[in-house]
Short mmCIF file of C-alpha atoms in Angstrom, two decimals:
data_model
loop_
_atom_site.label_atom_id
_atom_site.label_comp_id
_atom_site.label_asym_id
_atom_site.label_seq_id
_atom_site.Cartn_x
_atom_site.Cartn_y
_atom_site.Cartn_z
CA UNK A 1 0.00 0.00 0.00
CA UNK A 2 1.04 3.60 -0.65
CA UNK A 3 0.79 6.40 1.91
CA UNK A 4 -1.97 8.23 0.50
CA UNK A 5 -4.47 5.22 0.26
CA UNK A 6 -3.12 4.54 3.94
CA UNK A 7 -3.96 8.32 4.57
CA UNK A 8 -7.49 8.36 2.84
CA UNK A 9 -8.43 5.29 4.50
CA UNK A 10 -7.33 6.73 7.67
CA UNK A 11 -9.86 9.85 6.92
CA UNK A 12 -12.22 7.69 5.93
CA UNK A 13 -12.57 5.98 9.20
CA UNK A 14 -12.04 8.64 10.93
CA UNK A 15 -15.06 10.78 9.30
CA UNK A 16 -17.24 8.02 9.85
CA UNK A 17 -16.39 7.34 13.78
CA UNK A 18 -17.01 11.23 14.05
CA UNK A 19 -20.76 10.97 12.48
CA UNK A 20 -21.62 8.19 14.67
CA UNK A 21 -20.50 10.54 17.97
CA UNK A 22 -21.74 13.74 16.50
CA UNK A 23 -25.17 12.18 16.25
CA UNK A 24 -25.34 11.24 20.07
CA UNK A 25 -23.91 14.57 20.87
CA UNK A 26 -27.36 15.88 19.40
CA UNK A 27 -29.71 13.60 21.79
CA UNK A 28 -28.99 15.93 24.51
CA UNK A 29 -29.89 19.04 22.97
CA UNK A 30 -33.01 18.14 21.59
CA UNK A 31 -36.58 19.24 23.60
CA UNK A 32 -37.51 22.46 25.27
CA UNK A 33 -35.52 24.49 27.75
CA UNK A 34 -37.15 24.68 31.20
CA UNK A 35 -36.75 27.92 32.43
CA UNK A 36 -37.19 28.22 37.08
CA UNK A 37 -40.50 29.43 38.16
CA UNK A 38 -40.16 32.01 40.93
CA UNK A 39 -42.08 31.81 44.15
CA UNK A 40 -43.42 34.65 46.04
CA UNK A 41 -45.24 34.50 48.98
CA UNK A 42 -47.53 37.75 50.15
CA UNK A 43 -49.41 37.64 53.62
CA UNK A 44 -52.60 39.56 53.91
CA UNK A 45 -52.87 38.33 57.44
CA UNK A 46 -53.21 40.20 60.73
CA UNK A 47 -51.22 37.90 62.03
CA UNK A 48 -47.61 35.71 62.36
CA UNK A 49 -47.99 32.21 60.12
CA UNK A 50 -45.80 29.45 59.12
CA UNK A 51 -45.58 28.40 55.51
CA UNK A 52 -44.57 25.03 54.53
CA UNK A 53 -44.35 24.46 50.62
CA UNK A 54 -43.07 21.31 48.91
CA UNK A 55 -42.95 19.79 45.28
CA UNK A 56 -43.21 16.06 44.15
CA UNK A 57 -42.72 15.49 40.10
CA UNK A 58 -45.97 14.08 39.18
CA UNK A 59 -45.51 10.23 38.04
CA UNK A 60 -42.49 9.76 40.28
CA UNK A 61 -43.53 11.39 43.73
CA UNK A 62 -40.01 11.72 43.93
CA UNK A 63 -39.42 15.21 46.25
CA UNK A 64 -38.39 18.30 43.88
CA UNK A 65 -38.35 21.23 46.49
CA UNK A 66 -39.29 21.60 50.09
CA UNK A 67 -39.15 25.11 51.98
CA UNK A 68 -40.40 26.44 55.54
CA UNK A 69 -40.97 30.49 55.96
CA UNK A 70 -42.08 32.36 58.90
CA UNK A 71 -44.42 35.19 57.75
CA UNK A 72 -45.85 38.12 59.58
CA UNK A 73 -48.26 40.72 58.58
CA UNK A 74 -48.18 42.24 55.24
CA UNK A 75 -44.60 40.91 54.64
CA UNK A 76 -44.00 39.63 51.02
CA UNK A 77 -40.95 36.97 50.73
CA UNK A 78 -39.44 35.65 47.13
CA UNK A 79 -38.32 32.16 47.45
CA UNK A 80 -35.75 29.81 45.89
CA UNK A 81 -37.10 28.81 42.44
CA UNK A 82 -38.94 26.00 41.39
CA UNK A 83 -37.37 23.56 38.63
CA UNK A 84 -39.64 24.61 34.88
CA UNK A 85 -40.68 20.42 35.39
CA UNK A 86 -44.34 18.92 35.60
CA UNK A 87 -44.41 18.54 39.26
CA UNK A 88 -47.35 19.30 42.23
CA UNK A 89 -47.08 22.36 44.58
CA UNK A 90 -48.27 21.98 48.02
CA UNK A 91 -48.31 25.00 50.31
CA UNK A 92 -49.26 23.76 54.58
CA UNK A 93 -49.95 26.92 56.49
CA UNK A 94 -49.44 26.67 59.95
CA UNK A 95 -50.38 28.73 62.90
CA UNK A 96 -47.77 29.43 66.14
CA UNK A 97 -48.53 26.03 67.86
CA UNK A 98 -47.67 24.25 64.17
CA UNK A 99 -50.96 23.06 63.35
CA UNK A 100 -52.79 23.26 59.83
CA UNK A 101 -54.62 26.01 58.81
CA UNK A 102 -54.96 25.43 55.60
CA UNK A 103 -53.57 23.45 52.80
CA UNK A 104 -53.63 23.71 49.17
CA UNK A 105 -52.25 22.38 46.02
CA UNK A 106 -51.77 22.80 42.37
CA UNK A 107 -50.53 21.20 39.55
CA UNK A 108 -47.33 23.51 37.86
CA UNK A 109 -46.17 22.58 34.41
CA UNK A 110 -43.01 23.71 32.14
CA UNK A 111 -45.35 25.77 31.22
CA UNK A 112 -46.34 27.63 34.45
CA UNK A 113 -43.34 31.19 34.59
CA UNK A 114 -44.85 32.14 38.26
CA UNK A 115 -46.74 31.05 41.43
CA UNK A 116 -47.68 33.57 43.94
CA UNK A 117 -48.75 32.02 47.64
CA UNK A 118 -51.30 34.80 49.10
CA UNK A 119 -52.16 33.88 53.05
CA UNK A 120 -55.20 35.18 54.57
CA UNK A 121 -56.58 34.35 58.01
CA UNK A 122 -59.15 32.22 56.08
CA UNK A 123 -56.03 30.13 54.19
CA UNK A 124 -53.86 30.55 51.58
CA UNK A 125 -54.27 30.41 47.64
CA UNK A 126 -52.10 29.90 45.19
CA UNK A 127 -52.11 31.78 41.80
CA UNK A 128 -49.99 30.36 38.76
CA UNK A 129 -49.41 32.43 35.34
CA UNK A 130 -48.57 30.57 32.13
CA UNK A 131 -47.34 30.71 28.68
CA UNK A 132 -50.87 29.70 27.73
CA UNK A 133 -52.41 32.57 29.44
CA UNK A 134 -53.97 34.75 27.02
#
């Protein structure tokens, strides 16, 4: 054999080895990005509550966020952010001896770009906004 058959059979193999990695490389990439969903929590209270909010993906149940606050009258609090996944939001509010006020919960999607957690002395409600809000 000469060196340039040696040579173009050498790029030869090597161009196909590359397409065979370059097309896993792509796997990753592919979908939607899922952007955080910010949390804020506003008390319209007249008086000092405990919040206790969690997340479970739906499908799994496996535990996606968890997060205790301690909120007094008219205080508003931002949170750390939710992961942009298909997941249920449960918010426990809790008065001074830790025991339930209320308790709600909500589906949030990839979809879903805020939740805001408004207390009350009659319990809490949660308010989502979406992409497919119109």
């Amino acid at each position: 054999m000469n060196r340039r058959t040696v040579l173009r059979s050498a790029g030869t193999l090597t161009a196909v080895g590359l397409a065979g990695c370059l097309g896993n490389l792509q796997n990753p990439f592919e979908g939607s990005v899922r952007s955080p969903i910010p949390i804020e929590i506003t008390s319209e209270a007249d008086r000092y509550y405990n919040v206790h909010i969690e997340a479970y993906e739906r499908g799994s149940d496996r535990k996606t966020y968890e997060k205790s606050v301690a909120m007094t009258p008219g205080q508003t609090a931002s949170l750390q952010r939710l992961d942009g996944i298909d997941q249920l939001l449960r918010v426990v509010q809790l008065d001074d001896d830790y025991e339930e006020v209320a308790v709600e919960e909500v589906a949030v999607t990839a979809n879903t770009q805020y939740v805001t957690v408004v207390l009350s002395d009659d319990g809490v409600e949660i308010q989502r906004g979406s992409a497919d809000a119109s």
